Coordinates of C-alpha atoms in Angstrom, one line a residue:
Chain Z
G1 CA -5.2 3.3 -5.9
E2 CA -4.9 5.5 -2.8
N3 CA -3.3 8.9 -3.3
V4 CA -2.3 11.1 -0.3
E5 CA -1.5 14.7 -0.8
Q6 CA 0.2 16.7 2.0
H7 CA 0.7 20.5 2.5
P8 CA 2.7 22.5 3.1
S9 CA 6.0 20.9 2.1
T10 CA 7.9 23.2 4.5
L11 CA 6.6 25.1 7.6
S12 CA 8.6 27.6 9.7
V13 CA 7.2 28.9 13.0
Q14 CA 8.4 30.6 16.1
E15 CA 8.6 28.8 19.4
G16 CA 5.2 28.9 21.1
D17 CA 3.2 29.3 17.9
S18 CA 0.9 26.6 16.5
A19 CA 1.6 24.5 13.4
V20 CA -1.0 22.9 11.1
I21 CA -0.3 20.3 8.4
K22 CA -3.1 19.2 6.1
C23 CA -3.6 16.0 4.1
T24 CA -6.2 14.7 1.6
Y25 CA -6.8 11.1 0.6
S26 CA -8.6 9.6 -2.4
D27 CA -9.8 6.1 -1.5
S28 CA -13.0 5.9 0.5
A29 CA -11.9 2.4 1.7
S30 CA -9.2 4.0 3.9
N31 CA -10.2 4.0 7.6
Y32 CA -7.0 4.6 9.5
F33 CA -4.9 7.7 9.4
P34 CA -1.6 7.8 11.3
W35 CA 0.9 10.7 11.6
Y36 CA 4.6 10.0 11.8
K37 CA 7.5 12.1 12.9
Q38 CA 11.0 11.5 11.5
E39 CA 14.0 13.1 13.0
L40 CA 17.2 13.5 10.9
G41 CA 18.8 10.2 10.2
K42 CA 16.2 8.2 12.1
R43 CA 13.2 6.1 11.3
P44 CA 9.6 7.4 11.1
Q45 CA 7.8 7.0 14.4
L46 CA 4.1 7.2 15.1
I47 CA 3.0 10.3 17.1
I48 CA -0.8 10.1 16.8
D49 CA -3.4 8.3 14.8
I50 CA -7.1 8.5 14.1
R51 CA -9.7 6.1 12.8
S52 CA -12.6 6.9 10.5
N53 CA -15.2 6.5 13.2
V54 CA -13.7 9.4 15.1
G55 CA -13.6 13.1 14.1
E56 CA -11.0 14.4 16.5
K57 CA -8.3 13.1 18.8
K58 CA -5.9 14.9 21.1
D59 CA -2.8 13.9 23.0
Q60 CA -1.3 16.8 25.0
R61 CA 0.0 19.4 22.5
I62 CA -0.9 17.3 19.4
A63 CA -4.3 16.9 17.9
V64 CA -5.7 15.4 14.7
T65 CA -9.0 16.1 13.0
L66 CA -10.7 14.1 10.3
N67 CA -13.4 15.0 7.8
K68 CA -14.5 11.8 6.1
T69 CA -16.9 13.6 3.7
A70 CA -14.2 15.8 2.3
K71 CA -11.5 13.1 2.7
H72 CA -9.1 15.3 4.5
F73 CA -7.3 15.3 7.8
S74 CA -5.0 17.6 9.7
L75 CA -2.4 17.6 12.4
H76 CA -2.3 20.5 14.9
I77 CA 0.7 21.1 17.2
T78 CA 0.2 23.8 19.8
E79 CA 2.9 25.6 21.8
T80 CA 5.6 24.4 19.5
Q81 CA 9.1 23.8 20.8
P82 CA 12.4 23.5 19.0
E83 CA 12.4 19.7 19.6
D84 CA 9.3 19.5 17.5
S85 CA 11.5 20.3 14.5
A86 CA 11.4 17.3 12.2
V87 CA 9.8 15.9 9.1
Y88 CA 6.1 15.0 9.6
F89 CA 4.3 12.4 7.4
C90 CA 0.6 11.8 7.2
A91 CA -0.6 8.4 5.9
A92 CA -3.8 6.6 5.0
R93 CA -4.5 2.9 5.3
I94 CA -7.1 1.0 3.4
R95 CA -9.2 -1.4 5.4
P96 CA -7.2 -4.6 6.0
S97 CA -10.1 -6.9 5.1
P98 CA -10.0 -8.3 1.5
L99 CA -13.8 -8.0 1.4
A100 CA -13.8 -4.3 2.4
G101 CA -10.5 -3.1 1.0
G102 CA -10.6 -4.5 -2.5
T103 CA -7.5 -5.6 -4.2
S104 CA -5.3 -3.2 -2.2
Y105 CA -6.6 -4.1 1.2
G106 CA -4.3 -3.0 4.0
K107 CA -2.3 -0.7 1.8
L108 CA -0.5 2.1 3.8
T109 CA 0.3 5.2 1.7
F110 CA 2.2 8.2 2.9
G111 CA 2.1 11.9 2.0
Q112 CA 5.1 13.7 0.7
G113 CA 6.1 15.0 4.1
T114 CA 6.4 18.4 5.8
I115 CA 9.6 19.8 7.1
L116 CA 8.7 21.7 10.3
T117 CA 11.2 24.1 11.7
V118 CA 10.6 25.7 15.1
H119 CA 12.8 28.8 15.8
P120 CA 13.7 29.5 19.4
Chain C
D1 CA 10.8 -7.9 20.8
A2 CA 13.8 -6.1 19.2
G3 CA 11.5 -4.4 16.7
V4 CA 11.9 -4.5 12.9
I5 CA 15.4 -5.4 12.0
Q6 CA 17.0 -4.4 8.7
S7 CA 20.4 -5.3 7.3
P8 CA 22.8 -4.0 6.3
R9 CA 22.5 -0.5 7.7
H10 CA 24.7 1.0 5.0
E11 CA 25.5 -0.4 1.6
V12 CA 27.8 1.1 -1.0
T13 CA 28.0 -0.7 -4.3
E14 CA 29.2 -0.2 -7.9
M15 CA 26.7 0.3 -10.7
G16 CA 25.7 -3.0 -12.2
Q17 CA 26.1 -5.0 -9.1
E18 CA 23.4 -6.9 -7.4
V19 CA 22.1 -5.6 -4.0
T20 CA 20.1 -7.5 -1.5
L21 CA 18.4 -5.8 1.4
R22 CA 17.0 -7.8 4.3
C23 CA 14.2 -7.4 6.8
K24 CA 13.0 -9.3 9.8
P25 CA 9.5 -8.1 10.9
I26 CA 8.2 -8.0 14.5
S27 CA 7.1 -11.5 15.5
G28 CA 3.4 -12.1 15.0
H29 CA 3.0 -9.2 12.5
D30 CA 1.3 -10.3 9.3
Y31 CA 1.9 -7.2 7.1
L32 CA 5.3 -6.2 5.8
F33 CA 5.9 -3.1 3.7
W34 CA 9.0 -2.0 1.7
Y35 CA 9.4 1.8 1.3
R36 CA 12.0 3.9 -0.5
Q37 CA 12.8 7.4 0.8
T38 CA 14.4 10.1 -1.2
M39 CA 14.4 13.9 -0.8
M40 CA 12.5 14.3 -4.1
R41 CA 9.9 11.6 -3.8
G42 CA 9.4 11.2 0.0
L43 CA 8.3 7.8 1.3
E44 CA 7.3 5.6 -1.7
L45 CA 5.6 2.3 -1.1
L46 CA 7.4 -0.3 -3.3
I47 CA 5.6 -3.5 -2.4
Y48 CA 3.8 -5.0 0.6
F49 CA 2.9 -8.5 1.8
N50 CA 0.1 -10.0 3.9
N51 CA 0.8 -13.4 5.4
N52 CA 3.9 -13.7 3.1
V53 CA 1.8 -13.1 -0.1
P54 CA 2.5 -10.0 -2.2
I55 CA -0.6 -7.9 -2.3
D56 CA 0.4 -4.9 -4.3
D57 CA 3.7 -4.4 -6.1
S58 CA 2.6 -1.5 -8.3
G59 CA 5.2 0.7 -6.6
M60 CA 8.2 -1.4 -7.8
P61 CA 10.0 0.9 -10.2
E62 CA 11.0 -1.6 -12.8
D63 CA 11.9 -5.2 -13.4
R64 CA 15.3 -4.7 -11.8
F65 CA 13.5 -4.7 -8.5
S66 CA 12.2 -7.9 -6.9
A67 CA 11.0 -8.8 -3.4
K68 CA 10.3 -12.0 -1.6
M69 CA 8.9 -13.2 1.7
P70 CA 9.7 -16.9 2.0
N71 CA 8.4 -17.1 5.5
A72 CA 6.7 -14.9 8.2
S73 CA 10.0 -13.8 9.7
F74 CA 12.1 -12.8 6.7
S75 CA 11.9 -10.7 3.5
T76 CA 14.3 -9.5 0.9
L77 CA 14.4 -6.7 -1.6
K78 CA 16.8 -7.3 -4.5
I79 CA 18.0 -4.8 -7.1
Q80 CA 19.8 -6.3 -10.1
P81 CA 21.5 -4.6 -11.8
S82 CA 21.8 -1.6 -9.5
E83 CA 22.0 2.0 -10.9
P84 CA 23.0 5.3 -9.3
R85 CA 19.4 6.5 -9.3
D86 CA 18.6 3.7 -6.9
S87 CA 20.5 5.5 -4.2
A88 CA 18.1 6.1 -1.3
V89 CA 17.1 4.9 2.1
Y90 CA 15.1 1.8 2.0
F91 CA 12.7 1.1 5.0
C92 CA 10.9 -2.0 5.9
A93 CA 7.9 -1.8 8.2
S94 CA 5.5 -4.3 9.7
S95 CA 2.1 -4.2 11.3
F96 CA -0.6 -6.5 12.8
R97 CA -3.8 -6.7 10.8
P98 CA -6.5 -7.5 13.3
L99 CA -5.8 -4.2 15.1
N100 CA -5.1 -2.2 12.0
T101 CA -2.7 -0.1 14.0
E102 CA 0.6 1.5 13.4
A103 CA 3.3 0.2 11.2
F104 CA 6.6 -0.1 12.9
F105 CA 9.6 0.9 10.9
G106 CA 13.1 -0.6 10.8
Q107 CA 16.1 1.6 11.0
G108 CA 16.5 1.6 7.2
T109 CA 19.3 0.7 4.8
R110 CA 21.1 3.6 3.2
L111 CA 22.1 2.4 -0.3
T112 CA 24.6 4.3 -2.3
V113 CA 25.3 3.1 -5.9
V114 CA 28.4 4.7 -7.4

């Protein structure tokens, strides 16, 4: 089945610096890679996602890159702010079609999370 | 739509008791996921359904855990008997297959077994 590894587990940066979180996945049937942000005591919420037919996607200060060959993807946050402090999760989703995704079609697996702290 | 709705928000129960967590997915969504979140293990996928049918329950820890989805608008996760190590936040999430887009999470149920 799909296995998603995420690093680092904790990341501490100064305000204005960049932060990078990296993930690897194992199942080549995965084609959708979302990133979620979870603030303390709240639910995970999507901040950006990327599909396997795209190598990079950017949304203001957030960008995600995908290397399908190496099966890894990364989240980049530039000009970090204290409000960026949270837990970030990467995830990989297997194609939702039973024909393309095998017996675990549509499965959504998360990495272990990264606690990001941005110091003012 | 009000989003994914979970109940109860908090549950405190004694060891050995049965616990039932409930989830109402977003209307029209055909995938429903149950996750357990702890500090040690992060977000673990327990089981997920597509069109009310369980697709993969390999994440269910043991036979004390069971999940059902009797219709497209309701799912339950049951623990019987509960143990202190089951204490965690349980999230339900739903998504819409044809677009293969984000999964929307409910607010979670914080379970404490004493």
